[in-house]
JSON list of C-alpha atoms in Angstrom, two decimals:
[
{"chain": "A", "resi": 1, "resn": "GLU", "atom": "CA", "xyz": [96.08, 94.00, 169.75]},
{"chain": "A", "resi": 2, "resn": "THR", "atom": "CA", "xyz": [93.99, 92.37, 167.01]},
{"chain": "A", "resi": 3, "resn": "GLY", "atom": "CA", "xyz": [91.24, 94.95, 166.64]},
{"chain": "A", "resi": 4, "resn": "VAL", "atom": "CA", "xyz": [88.62, 92.37, 167.59]},
{"chain": "A", "resi": 5, "resn": "THR", "atom": "CA", "xyz": [86.54, 93.50, 170.54]},
{"chain": "A", "resi": 6, "resn": "GLN", "atom": "CA", "xyz": [84.08, 91.58, 172.67]},
{"chain": "A", "resi": 7, "resn": "SER", "atom": "CA", "xyz": [81.52, 92.61, 175.25]},
{"chain": "A", "resi": 8, "resn": "PRO", "atom": "CA", "xyz": [80.96, 92.18, 178.05]},
{"chain": "A", "resi": 9, "resn": "THR", "atom": "CA", "xyz": [84.29, 91.03, 179.50]},
{"chain": "A", "resi": 10, "resn": "HIS", "atom": "CA", "xyz": [82.67, 89.16, 182.38]},
{"chain": "A", "resi": 11, "resn": "LEU", "atom": "CA", "xyz": [79.14, 87.96, 183.01]},
{"chain": "A", "resi": 12, "resn": "ILE", "atom": "CA", "xyz": [77.40, 86.03, 185.77]},
{"chain": "A", "resi": 13, "resn": "LYS", "atom": "CA", "xyz": [74.08, 84.32, 185.05]},
{"chain": "A", "resi": 14, "resn": "THR", "atom": "CA", "xyz": [71.95, 81.72, 186.73]},
{"chain": "A", "resi": 15, "resn": "ARG", "atom": "CA", "xyz": [70.88, 78.39, 185.32]},
{"chain": "A", "resi": 16, "resn": "GLY", "atom": "CA", "xyz": [67.98, 78.68, 182.89]},
{"chain": "A", "resi": 17, "resn": "GLN", "atom": "CA", "xyz": [68.67, 82.28, 181.91]},
{"chain": "A", "resi": 18, "resn": "GLN", "atom": "CA", "xyz": [69.58, 83.51, 178.46]},
{"chain": "A", "resi": 19, "resn": "VAL", "atom": "CA", "xyz": [72.70, 85.43, 177.45]},
{"chain": "A", "resi": 20, "resn": "THR", "atom": "CA", "xyz": [73.87, 87.46, 174.45]},
{"chain": "A", "resi": 21, "resn": "LEU", "atom": "CA", "xyz": [77.54, 88.03, 173.78]},
{"chain": "A", "resi": 22, "resn": "ARG", "atom": "CA", "xyz": [78.81, 90.53, 171.22]},
{"chain": "A", "resi": 23, "resn": "CYS", "atom": "CA", "xyz": [81.82, 90.72, 168.95]},
{"chain": "A", "resi": 24, "resn": "SER", "atom": "CA", "xyz": [83.15, 93.38, 166.59]},
{"chain": "A", "resi": 25, "resn": "SER", "atom": "CA", "xyz": [85.44, 91.94, 163.97]},
{"chain": "A", "resi": 26, "resn": "GLN", "atom": "CA", "xyz": [88.63, 93.42, 162.64]},
{"chain": "A", "resi": 27, "resn": "SER", "atom": "CA", "xyz": [88.17, 95.88, 159.79]},
{"chain": "A", "resi": 28, "resn": "GLY", "atom": "CA", "xyz": [88.00, 94.13, 156.42]},
{"chain": "A", "resi": 29, "resn": "HIS", "atom": "CA", "xyz": [87.18, 90.69, 157.86]},
{"chain": "A", "resi": 30, "resn": "ASN", "atom": "CA", "xyz": [83.92, 89.11, 156.68]},
{"chain": "A", "resi": 31, "resn": "THR", "atom": "CA", "xyz": [84.17, 85.83, 158.60]},
{"chain": "A", "resi": 32, "resn": "VAL", "atom": "CA", "xyz": [83.50, 85.44, 162.31]},
{"chain": "A", "resi": 33, "resn": "SER", "atom": "CA", "xyz": [83.89, 82.25, 164.33]},
{"chain": "A", "resi": 34, "resn": "TRP", "atom": "CA", "xyz": [82.84, 81.60, 167.91]},
{"chain": "A", "resi": 35, "resn": "TYR", "atom": "CA", "xyz": [84.60, 79.25, 170.31]},
{"chain": "A", "resi": 36, "resn": "GLN", "atom": "CA", "xyz": [83.98, 77.97, 173.81]},
{"chain": "A", "resi": 37, "resn": "GLN", "atom": "CA", "xyz": [87.03, 77.43, 175.97]},
{"chain": "A", "resi": 38, "resn": "ALA", "atom": "CA", "xyz": [86.57, 75.62, 179.25]},
{"chain": "A", "resi": 39, "resn": "LEU", "atom": "CA", "xyz": [89.27, 76.01, 181.89]},
{"chain": "A", "resi": 40, "resn": "GLY", "atom": "CA", "xyz": [92.41, 74.11, 180.93]},
{"chain": "A", "resi": 41, "resn": "GLN", "atom": "CA", "xyz": [91.02, 73.06, 177.54]},
{"chain": "A", "resi": 42, "resn": "GLY", "atom": "CA", "xyz": [91.51, 74.10, 173.96]},
{"chain": "A", "resi": 43, "resn": "PRO", "atom": "CA", "xyz": [88.91, 76.29, 172.23]},
{"chain": "A", "resi": 44, "resn": "GLN", "atom": "CA", "xyz": [85.94, 74.31, 170.88]},
{"chain": "A", "resi": 45, "resn": "PHE", "atom": "CA", "xyz": [84.38, 75.51, 167.63]},
{"chain": "A", "resi": 46, "resn": "ILE", "atom": "CA", "xyz": [80.74, 76.58, 168.06]},
{"chain": "A", "resi": 47, "resn": "PHE", "atom": "CA", "xyz": [79.92, 78.03, 164.63]},
{"chain": "A", "resi": 48, "resn": "GLN", "atom": "CA", "xyz": [81.12, 80.37, 161.94]},
{"chain": "A", "resi": 49, "resn": "TYR", "atom": "CA", "xyz": [79.41, 83.15, 159.99]},
{"chain": "A", "resi": 50, "resn": "TYR", "atom": "CA", "xyz": [80.41, 84.36, 156.55]},
{"chain": "A", "resi": 51, "resn": "ARG", "atom": "CA", "xyz": [78.64, 87.38, 155.09]},
{"chain": "A", "resi": 52, "resn": "GLU", "atom": "CA", "xyz": [75.69, 87.01, 157.49]},
{"chain": "A", "resi": 53, "resn": "GLU", "atom": "CA", "xyz": [75.13, 83.29, 156.79]},
{"chain": "A", "resi": 54, "resn": "GLU", "atom": "CA", "xyz": [76.04, 80.40, 159.08]},
{"chain": "A", "resi": 55, "resn": "ASN", "atom": "CA", "xyz": [78.95, 78.62, 157.43]},
{"chain": "A", "resi": 56, "resn": "GLY", "atom": "CA", "xyz": [79.68, 75.63, 159.62]},
{"chain": "A", "resi": 57, "resn": "ARG", "atom": "CA", "xyz": [78.73, 74.43, 163.07]},
{"chain": "A", "resi": 58, "resn": "GLY", "atom": "CA", "xyz": [80.41, 72.38, 165.76]},
{"chain": "A", "resi": 59, "resn": "ASN", "atom": "CA", "xyz": [78.83, 69.88, 168.17]},
{"chain": "A", "resi": 60, "resn": "PHE", "atom": "CA", "xyz": [76.76, 72.36, 170.12]},
{"chain": "A", "resi": 61, "resn": "PRO", "atom": "CA", "xyz": [72.99, 72.11, 170.76]},
{"chain": "A", "resi": 62, "resn": "PRO", "atom": "CA", "xyz": [70.48, 74.44, 169.05]},
{"chain": "A", "resi": 63, "resn": "ARG", "atom": "CA", "xyz": [70.22, 76.59, 172.16]},
{"chain": "A", "resi": 64, "resn": "PHE", "atom": "CA", "xyz": [73.51, 78.08, 170.96]},
{"chain": "A", "resi": 65, "resn": "SER", "atom": "CA", "xyz": [72.61, 80.42, 168.13]},
{"chain": "A", "resi": 66, "resn": "GLY", "atom": "CA", "xyz": [74.21, 83.35, 166.41]},
{"chain": "A", "resi": 67, "resn": "LEU", "atom": "CA", "xyz": [73.88, 86.28, 164.08]},
{"chain": "A", "resi": 68, "resn": "GLN", "atom": "CA", "xyz": [76.18, 88.27, 161.88]},
{"chain": "A", "resi": 69, "resn": "PHE", "atom": "CA", "xyz": [75.25, 91.81, 160.91]},
{"chain": "A", "resi": 70, "resn": "PRO", "atom": "CA", "xyz": [75.93, 93.73, 157.65]},
{"chain": "A", "resi": 71, "resn": "ASN", "atom": "CA", "xyz": [78.93, 95.42, 159.29]},
{"chain": "A", "resi": 72, "resn": "TYR", "atom": "CA", "xyz": [80.22, 91.87, 160.07]},
{"chain": "A", "resi": 73, "resn": "SER", "atom": "CA", "xyz": [79.87, 92.25, 163.82]},
{"chain": "A", "resi": 74, "resn": "SER", "atom": "CA", "xyz": [78.32, 89.22, 165.46]},
{"chain": "A", "resi": 75, "resn": "GLU", "atom": "CA", "xyz": [76.29, 87.94, 168.39]},
{"chain": "A", "resi": 76, "resn": "LEU", "atom": "CA", "xyz": [76.28, 84.62, 170.21]},
{"chain": "A", "resi": 77, "resn": "ASN", "atom": "CA", "xyz": [73.06, 83.76, 172.02]},
{"chain": "A", "resi": 78, "resn": "VAL", "atom": "CA", "xyz": [72.75, 80.95, 174.52]},
{"chain": "A", "resi": 79, "resn": "ASN", "atom": "CA", "xyz": [69.33, 79.97, 175.85]},
{"chain": "A", "resi": 80, "resn": "ALA", "atom": "CA", "xyz": [68.45, 77.89, 178.90]},
{"chain": "A", "resi": 81, "resn": "LEU", "atom": "CA", "xyz": [71.91, 78.24, 180.42]},
{"chain": "A", "resi": 82, "resn": "GLU", "atom": "CA", "xyz": [73.42, 75.20, 182.11]},
{"chain": "A", "resi": 83, "resn": "LEU", "atom": "CA", "xyz": [76.22, 75.04, 184.66]},
{"chain": "A", "resi": 84, "resn": "ASP", "atom": "CA", "xyz": [78.52, 73.47, 182.05]},
{"chain": "A", "resi": 85, "resn": "ASP", "atom": "CA", "xyz": [78.16, 76.56, 179.87]},
{"chain": "A", "resi": 86, "resn": "SER", "atom": "CA", "xyz": [80.55, 78.34, 182.24]},
{"chain": "A", "resi": 87, "resn": "ALA", "atom": "CA", "xyz": [83.58, 79.09, 180.08]},
{"chain": "A", "resi": 88, "resn": "LEU", "atom": "CA", "xyz": [85.54, 81.71, 178.18]},
{"chain": "A", "resi": 89, "resn": "TYR", "atom": "CA", "xyz": [83.74, 82.55, 174.93]},
{"chain": "A", "resi": 90, "resn": "LEU", "atom": "CA", "xyz": [86.05, 83.70, 172.19]},
{"chain": "A", "resi": 91, "resn": "CYS", "atom": "CA", "xyz": [85.22, 85.24, 168.90]},
{"chain": "A", "resi": 92, "resn": "ALA", "atom": "CA", "xyz": [87.69, 85.33, 166.06]},
{"chain": "A", "resi": 93, "resn": "SER", "atom": "CA", "xyz": [87.56, 87.15, 162.75]},
{"chain": "A", "resi": 94, "resn": "SER", "atom": "CA", "xyz": [89.38, 86.33, 159.53]},
{"chain": "A", "resi": 95, "resn": "PHE", "atom": "CA", "xyz": [89.48, 87.14, 155.82]},
{"chain": "A", "resi": 96, "resn": "THR", "atom": "CA", "xyz": [88.32, 83.64, 154.96]},
{"chain": "A", "resi": 97, "resn": "SER", "atom": "CA", "xyz": [87.59, 80.52, 156.94]},
{"chain": "A", "resi": 98, "resn": "TYR", "atom": "CA", "xyz": [91.02, 79.07, 156.09]},
{"chain": "A", "resi": 99, "resn": "ASN", "atom": "CA", "xyz": [93.05, 82.10, 157.07]},
{"chain": "A", "resi": 100, "resn": "GLU", "atom": "CA", "xyz": [94.57, 82.94, 160.41]},
{"chain": "A", "resi": 101, "resn": "GLN", "atom": "CA", "xyz": [92.04, 83.75, 163.09]},
{"chain": "A", "resi": 102, "resn": "PHE", "atom": "CA", "xyz": [92.31, 87.03, 164.98]},
{"chain": "A", "resi": 103, "resn": "PHE", "atom": "CA", "xyz": [90.89, 86.45, 168.43]},
{"chain": "A", "resi": 104, "resn": "GLY", "atom": "CA", "xyz": [89.19, 88.93, 170.70]},
{"chain": "A", "resi": 105, "resn": "PRO", "atom": "CA", "xyz": [89.89, 89.04, 174.43]},
{"chain": "A", "resi": 106, "resn": "GLY", "atom": "CA", "xyz": [86.88, 86.84, 175.22]},
{"chain": "A", "resi": 107, "resn": "THR", "atom": "CA", "xyz": [83.87, 86.98, 177.51]},
{"chain": "A", "resi": 108, "resn": "ARG", "atom": "CA", "xyz": [84.15, 85.03, 180.76]},
{"chain": "A", "resi": 109, "resn": "LEU", "atom": "CA", "xyz": [80.69, 83.55, 181.47]},
{"chain": "A", "resi": 110, "resn": "THR", "atom": "CA", "xyz": [79.89, 82.07, 184.87]},
{"chain": "A", "resi": 111, "resn": "VAL", "atom": "CA", "xyz": [76.63, 80.18, 185.32]},
{"chain": "A", "resi": 112, "resn": "LEU", "atom": "CA", "xyz": [75.51, 79.63, 188.90]},
{"chain": "B", "resi": 1, "resn": "GLY", "atom": "CA", "xyz": [84.99, 62.38, 165.08]},
{"chain": "B", "resi": 2, "resn": "GLN", "atom": "CA", "xyz": [88.05, 64.35, 164.10]},
{"chain": "B", "resi": 3, "resn": "GLN", "atom": "CA", "xyz": [90.43, 64.85, 166.97]},
{"chain": "B", "resi": 4, "resn": "VAL", "atom": "CA", "xyz": [93.72, 66.62, 167.35]},
{"chain": "B", "resi": 5, "resn": "MET", "atom": "CA", "xyz": [95.91, 65.44, 170.20]},
{"chain": "B", "resi": 6, "resn": "GLN", "atom": "CA", "xyz": [98.97, 67.18, 171.55]},
{"chain": "B", "resi": 7, "resn": "ILE", "atom": "CA", "xyz": [101.81, 65.92, 173.70]},
{"chain": "B", "resi": 8, "resn": "PRO", "atom": "CA", "xyz": [103.07, 66.62, 176.20]},
{"chain": "B", "resi": 9, "resn": "GLN", "atom": "CA", "xyz": [100.27, 68.22, 178.20]},
{"chain": "B", "resi": 10, "resn": "TYR", "atom": "CA", "xyz": [102.76, 70.15, 180.31]},
{"chain": "B", "resi": 11, "resn": "GLN", "atom": "CA", "xyz": [106.44, 70.93, 179.98]},
{"chain": "B", "resi": 12, "resn": "HIS", "atom": "CA", "xyz": [108.63, 72.67, 182.50]},
{"chain": "B", "resi": 13, "resn": "VAL", "atom": "CA", "xyz": [112.07, 73.74, 181.25]},
{"chain": "B", "resi": 14, "resn": "GLN", "atom": "CA", "xyz": [115.00, 75.77, 182.49]},
{"chain": "B", "resi": 15, "resn": "GLU", "atom": "CA", "xyz": [115.57, 78.98, 180.57]},
{"chain": "B", "resi": 16, "resn": "GLY", "atom": "CA", "xyz": [117.89, 78.23, 177.67]},
{"chain": "B", "resi": 17, "resn": "GLU", "atom": "CA", "xyz": [116.69, 74.65, 177.17]},
{"chain": "B", "resi": 18, "resn": "ASP", "atom": "CA", "xyz": [114.84, 73.58, 174.05]},
{"chain": "B", "resi": 19, "resn": "PHE", "atom": "CA", "xyz": [111.16, 72.69, 173.91]},
{"chain": "B", "resi": 20, "resn": "THR", "atom": "CA", "xyz": [109.08, 70.65, 171.46]},
{"chain": "B", "resi": 21, "resn": "THR", "atom": "CA", "xyz": [105.35, 70.00, 171.28]},
{"chain": "B", "resi": 22, "resn": "TYR", "atom": "CA", "xyz": [103.80, 67.43, 168.97]},
{"chain": "B", "resi": 23, "resn": "CYS", "atom": "CA", "xyz": [100.41, 67.46, 167.35]},
{"chain": "B", "resi": 24, "resn": "ASN", "atom": "CA", "xyz": [98.69, 64.36, 165.92]},
{"chain": "B", "resi": 25, "resn": "SER", "atom": "CA", "xyz": [95.50, 63.93, 163.96]},
{"chain": "B", "resi": 26, "resn": "SER", "atom": "CA", "xyz": [93.62, 60.71, 163.30]},
{"chain": "B", "resi": 27, "resn": "THR", "atom": "CA", "xyz": [92.85, 61.81, 159.73]},
{"chain": "B", "resi": 28, "resn": "THR", "atom": "CA", "xyz": [94.58, 63.88, 157.07]},
{"chain": "B", "resi": 29, "resn": "LEU", "atom": "CA", "xyz": [94.51, 67.62, 157.63]},
{"chain": "B", "resi": 30, "resn": "SER", "atom": "CA", "xyz": [93.97, 70.28, 154.98]},
{"chain": "B", "resi": 31, "resn": "ASN", "atom": "CA", "xyz": [96.19, 72.70, 156.85]},
{"chain": "B", "resi": 32, "resn": "ILE", "atom": "CA", "xyz": [97.43, 73.31, 160.36]},
{"chain": "B", "resi": 33, "resn": "GLN", "atom": "CA", "xyz": [97.79, 76.50, 162.33]},
{"chain": "B", "resi": 34, "resn": "TRP", "atom": "CA", "xyz": [99.66, 77.17, 165.57]},
{"chain": "B", "resi": 35, "resn": "TYR", "atom": "CA", "xyz": [98.56, 79.56, 168.29]},
{"chain": "B", "resi": 36, "resn": "LYS", "atom": "CA", "xyz": [100.04, 80.76, 171.57]},
{"chain": "B", "resi": 37, "resn": "GLN", "atom": "CA", "xyz": [97.88, 81.68, 174.54]},
{"chain": "B", "resi": 38, "resn": "ARG", "atom": "CA", "xyz": [99.46, 83.49, 177.45]},
{"chain": "B", "resi": 39, "resn": "PRO", "atom": "CA", "xyz": [97.93, 82.91, 180.92]},
{"chain": "B", "resi": 40, "resn": "GLY", "atom": "CA", "xyz": [94.72, 84.95, 181.13]},
{"chain": "B", "resi": 41, "resn": "GLY", "atom": "CA", "xyz": [94.96, 85.89, 177.46]},
{"chain": "B", "resi": 42, "resn": "HIS", "atom": "CA", "xyz": [93.50, 84.84, 174.16]},
{"chain": "B", "resi": 43, "resn": "PRO", "atom": "CA", "xyz": [95.03, 82.69, 171.41]},
{"chain": "B", "resi": 44, "resn": "VAL", "atom": "CA", "xyz": [97.44, 84.54, 169.14]},
{"chain": "B", "resi": 45, "resn": "PHE", "atom": "CA", "xyz": [98.20, 83.21, 165.66]},
{"chain": "B", "resi": 46, "resn": "LEU", "atom": "CA", "xyz": [101.78, 82.08, 165.08]},
{"chain": "B", "resi": 47, "resn": "ILE", "atom": "CA", "xyz": [101.84, 80.35, 161.69]},
{"chain": "B", "resi": 48, "resn": "GLN", "atom": "CA", "xyz": [99.95, 78.29, 159.12]},
{"chain": "B", "resi": 49, "resn": "LEU", "atom": "CA", "xyz": [101.34, 75.24, 157.30]},
{"chain": "B", "resi": 50, "resn": "VAL", "atom": "CA", "xyz": [99.64, 73.92, 154.19]},
{"chain": "B", "resi": 51, "resn": "LYS", "atom": "CA", "xyz": [102.02, 71.71, 152.21]},
{"chain": "B", "resi": 52, "resn": "SER", "atom": "CA", "xyz": [103.08, 68.17, 153.01]},
{"chain": "B", "resi": 53, "resn": "GLY", "atom": "CA", "xyz": [106.53, 68.20, 154.65]},
{"chain": "B", "resi": 54, "resn": "GLU", "atom": "CA", "xyz": [106.54, 71.97, 155.01]},
{"chain": "B", "resi": 55, "resn": "VAL", "atom": "CA", "xyz": [109.02, 73.55, 157.43]},
{"chain": "B", "resi": 56, "resn": "LYS", "atom": "CA", "xyz": [108.85, 77.17, 158.51]},
{"chain": "B", "resi": 57, "resn": "LYS", "atom": "CA", "xyz": [111.01, 79.15, 160.90]},
{"chain": "B", "resi": 58, "resn": "GLN", "atom": "CA", "xyz": [110.33, 82.24, 162.96]},
{"chain": "B", "resi": 59, "resn": "LYS", "atom": "CA", "xyz": [113.47, 83.26, 164.85]},
{"chain": "B", "resi": 60, "resn": "ARG", "atom": "CA", "xyz": [113.81, 80.58, 167.56]},
{"chain": "B", "resi": 61, "resn": "LEU", "atom": "CA", "xyz": [110.61, 78.75, 166.53]},
{"chain": "B", "resi": 62, "resn": "THR", "atom": "CA", "xyz": [110.58, 75.94, 163.94]},
{"chain": "B", "resi": 63, "resn": "PHE", "atom": "CA", "xyz": [107.29, 74.50, 162.66]},
{"chain": "B", "resi": 64, "resn": "GLN", "atom": "CA", "xyz": [106.94, 71.27, 160.70]},
{"chain": "B", "resi": 65, "resn": "PHE", "atom": "CA", "xyz": [104.05, 69.61, 158.90]},
{"chain": "B", "resi": 66, "resn": "GLY", "atom": "CA", "xyz": [104.34, 65.87, 158.41]},
{"chain": "B", "resi": 67, "resn": "GLU", "atom": "CA", "xyz": [104.57, 64.20, 155.03]},
{"chain": "B", "resi": 68, "resn": "ALA", "atom": "CA", "xyz": [101.18, 62.53, 155.51]},
{"chain": "B", "resi": 69, "resn": "LYS", "atom": "CA", "xyz": [99.66, 65.79, 156.79]},
{"chain": "B", "resi": 70, "resn": "LYS", "atom": "CA", "xyz": [98.56, 64.04, 159.96]},
{"chain": "B", "resi": 71, "resn": "ASN", "atom": "CA", "xyz": [101.10, 65.46, 162.38]},
{"chain": "B", "resi": 72, "resn": "SER", "atom": "CA", "xyz": [102.97, 68.62, 163.14]},
{"chain": "B", "resi": 73, "resn": "SER", "atom": "CA", "xyz": [105.52, 69.91, 165.60]},
{"chain": "B", "resi": 74, "resn": "LEU", "atom": "CA", "xyz": [106.68, 73.17, 167.10]},
{"chain": "B", "resi": 75, "resn": "HIS", "atom": "CA", "xyz": [110.25, 73.40, 168.36]},
{"chain": "B", "resi": 76, "resn": "ILE", "atom": "CA", "xyz": [111.58, 76.33, 170.38]},
{"chain": "B", "resi": 77, "resn": "THR", "atom": "CA", "xyz": [115.34, 76.70, 170.66]},
{"chain": "B", "resi": 78, "resn": "ALA", "atom": "CA", "xyz": [116.85, 78.23, 173.80]},
{"chain": "B", "resi": 79, "resn": "THR", "atom": "CA", "xyz": [113.60, 79.05, 175.58]},
{"chain": "B", "resi": 80, "resn": "GLN", "atom": "CA", "xyz": [113.11, 82.40, 177.28]},
{"chain": "B", "resi": 81, "resn": "THR", "atom": "CA", "xyz": [110.70, 83.38, 180.04]},
{"chain": "B", "resi": 82, "resn": "THR", "atom": "CA", "xyz": [108.66, 85.24, 177.42]},
{"chain": "B", "resi": 83, "resn": "ASP", "atom": "CA", "xyz": [107.87, 81.87, 175.79]},
{"chain": "B", "resi": 84, "resn": "VAL", "atom": "CA", "xyz": [105.64, 80.91, 178.74]},
{"chain": "B", "resi": 85, "resn": "GLY", "atom": "CA", "xyz": [102.09, 80.02, 177.69]},
{"chain": "B", "resi": 86, "resn": "THR", "atom": "CA", "xyz": [99.99, 77.30, 176.15]},
{"chain": "B", "resi": 87, "resn": "TYR", "atom": "CA", "xyz": [100.72, 76.32, 172.56]},
{"chain": "B", "resi": 88, "resn": "PHE", "atom": "CA", "xyz": [97.82, 74.99, 170.50]},
{"chain": "B", "resi": 89, "resn": "CYS", "atom": "CA", "xyz": [97.82, 73.44, 167.10]},
{"chain": "B", "resi": 90, "resn": "ALA", "atom": "CA", "xyz": [94.58, 73.73, 165.16]},
{"chain": "B", "resi": 91, "resn": "GLY", "atom": "CA", "xyz": [93.69, 71.95, 161.95]},
{"chain": "B", "resi": 92, "resn": "THR", "atom": "CA", "xyz": [91.04, 71.95, 159.28]},
{"chain": "B", "resi": 93, "resn": "TYR", "atom": "CA", "xyz": [89.66, 68.87, 157.45]},
{"chain": "B", "resi": 94, "resn": "ASN", "atom": "CA", "xyz": [88.21, 70.20, 154.19]},
{"chain": "B", "resi": 95, "resn": "THR", "atom": "CA", "xyz": [85.58, 72.06, 156.18]},
{"chain": "B", "resi": 96, "resn": "ASP", "atom": "CA", "xyz": [85.43, 75.49, 157.69]},
{"chain": "B", "resi": 97, "resn": "LYS", "atom": "CA", "xyz": [85.77, 74.11, 161.23]},
{"chain": "B", "resi": 98, "resn": "LEU", "atom": "CA", "xyz": [89.07, 74.79, 162.94]},
{"chain": "B", "resi": 99, "resn": "ILE", "atom": "CA", "xyz": [89.69, 71.93, 165.37]},
{"chain": "B", "resi": 100, "resn": "PHE", "atom": "CA", "xyz": [92.01, 72.91, 168.20]},
{"chain": "B", "resi": 101, "resn": "GLY", "atom": "CA", "xyz": [94.37, 70.47, 169.84]},
{"chain": "B", "resi": 102, "resn": "THR", "atom": "CA", "xyz": [94.49, 69.83, 173.55]},
{"chain": "B", "resi": 103, "resn": "GLY", "atom": "CA", "xyz": [97.41, 72.22, 174.02]},
{"chain": "B", "resi": 104, "resn": "THR", "atom": "CA", "xyz": [100.83, 72.05, 175.64]},
{"chain": "B", "resi": 105, "resn": "ARG", "atom": "CA", "xyz": [101.44, 74.32, 178.60]},
{"chain": "B", "resi": 106, "resn": "LEU", "atom": "CA", "xyz": [105.03, 75.56, 178.75]},
{"chain": "B", "resi": 107, "resn": "GLN", "atom": "CA", "xyz": [106.57, 76.87, 181.93]},
{"chain": "B", "resi": 108, "resn": "VAL", "atom": "CA", "xyz": [110.08, 78.35, 181.78]},
{"chain": "B", "resi": 109, "resn": "PHE", "atom": "CA", "xyz": [112.12, 78.74, 184.95]},
{"chain": "B", "resi": 110, "resn": "PRO", "atom": "CA", "xyz": [114.80, 81.49, 184.99]}
]
C-alpha cells in the first residue's frame, strides 16, 4: 500500500449536483495530483498542487477545482456534474512533480 | 497537443512467452515513467527513465528510453500470471503535467 488514502470509495450523484472528493497524501509528500480515469482509458491529468498552490492544470473546465491544505491533504471539487464526469478519480502524491507518483485507491463517481 | 500512444492495445500470451509494449510521443519527452494497473486497482509505479538511450532492468522486466527521447518500451521475459494488468507509460514535457499513454492490457493464460 502507498499510504495515500481517498474518500469516499464510491459515490453516486445526479446531473447538475456538486461533489467533493478527498485525498490524504503520503507522509512527507508536498505535491498532489488529481487524475480522471474513464473506463478502459489511461488517467487524464486534471491539476496538481504544490505547497497549497496550483502548479499545473490539464484540459479540464473551471468547474473542476481543487484545494491543498497545510497538511498537504487535498480536495477535488466538481460543480454542475455531467454524465461524462462518471469515472474513477485518482489522486497521487509525490516528493516533487517529476518524481514517481504514489496513487491512492481512487473514488468511483457515477453521475446519473 | 502532446500525446502518448501505446501499442498494442491488448496482448494475450501463454504463460512463459515474452511480452513487449511500445510507447511513442509526438514530441521529445523530459522523462518517462511506467506504471502497472491491476484490474480494479490503481496505477503502481514501476520505473522512471530520464537519459537518452537509458536501459533499466527489474528482474524479468526491461525498460528502454529511445535515443531521441520520443519512444520507450517495456519488455517482460517469460510472463507469469501475476503479470496480468494494464501497463501505462507516462511522460512529462518540461511541465509538471504527467501525460499517460493509452495503455496496453496484458492477459496471460496458464
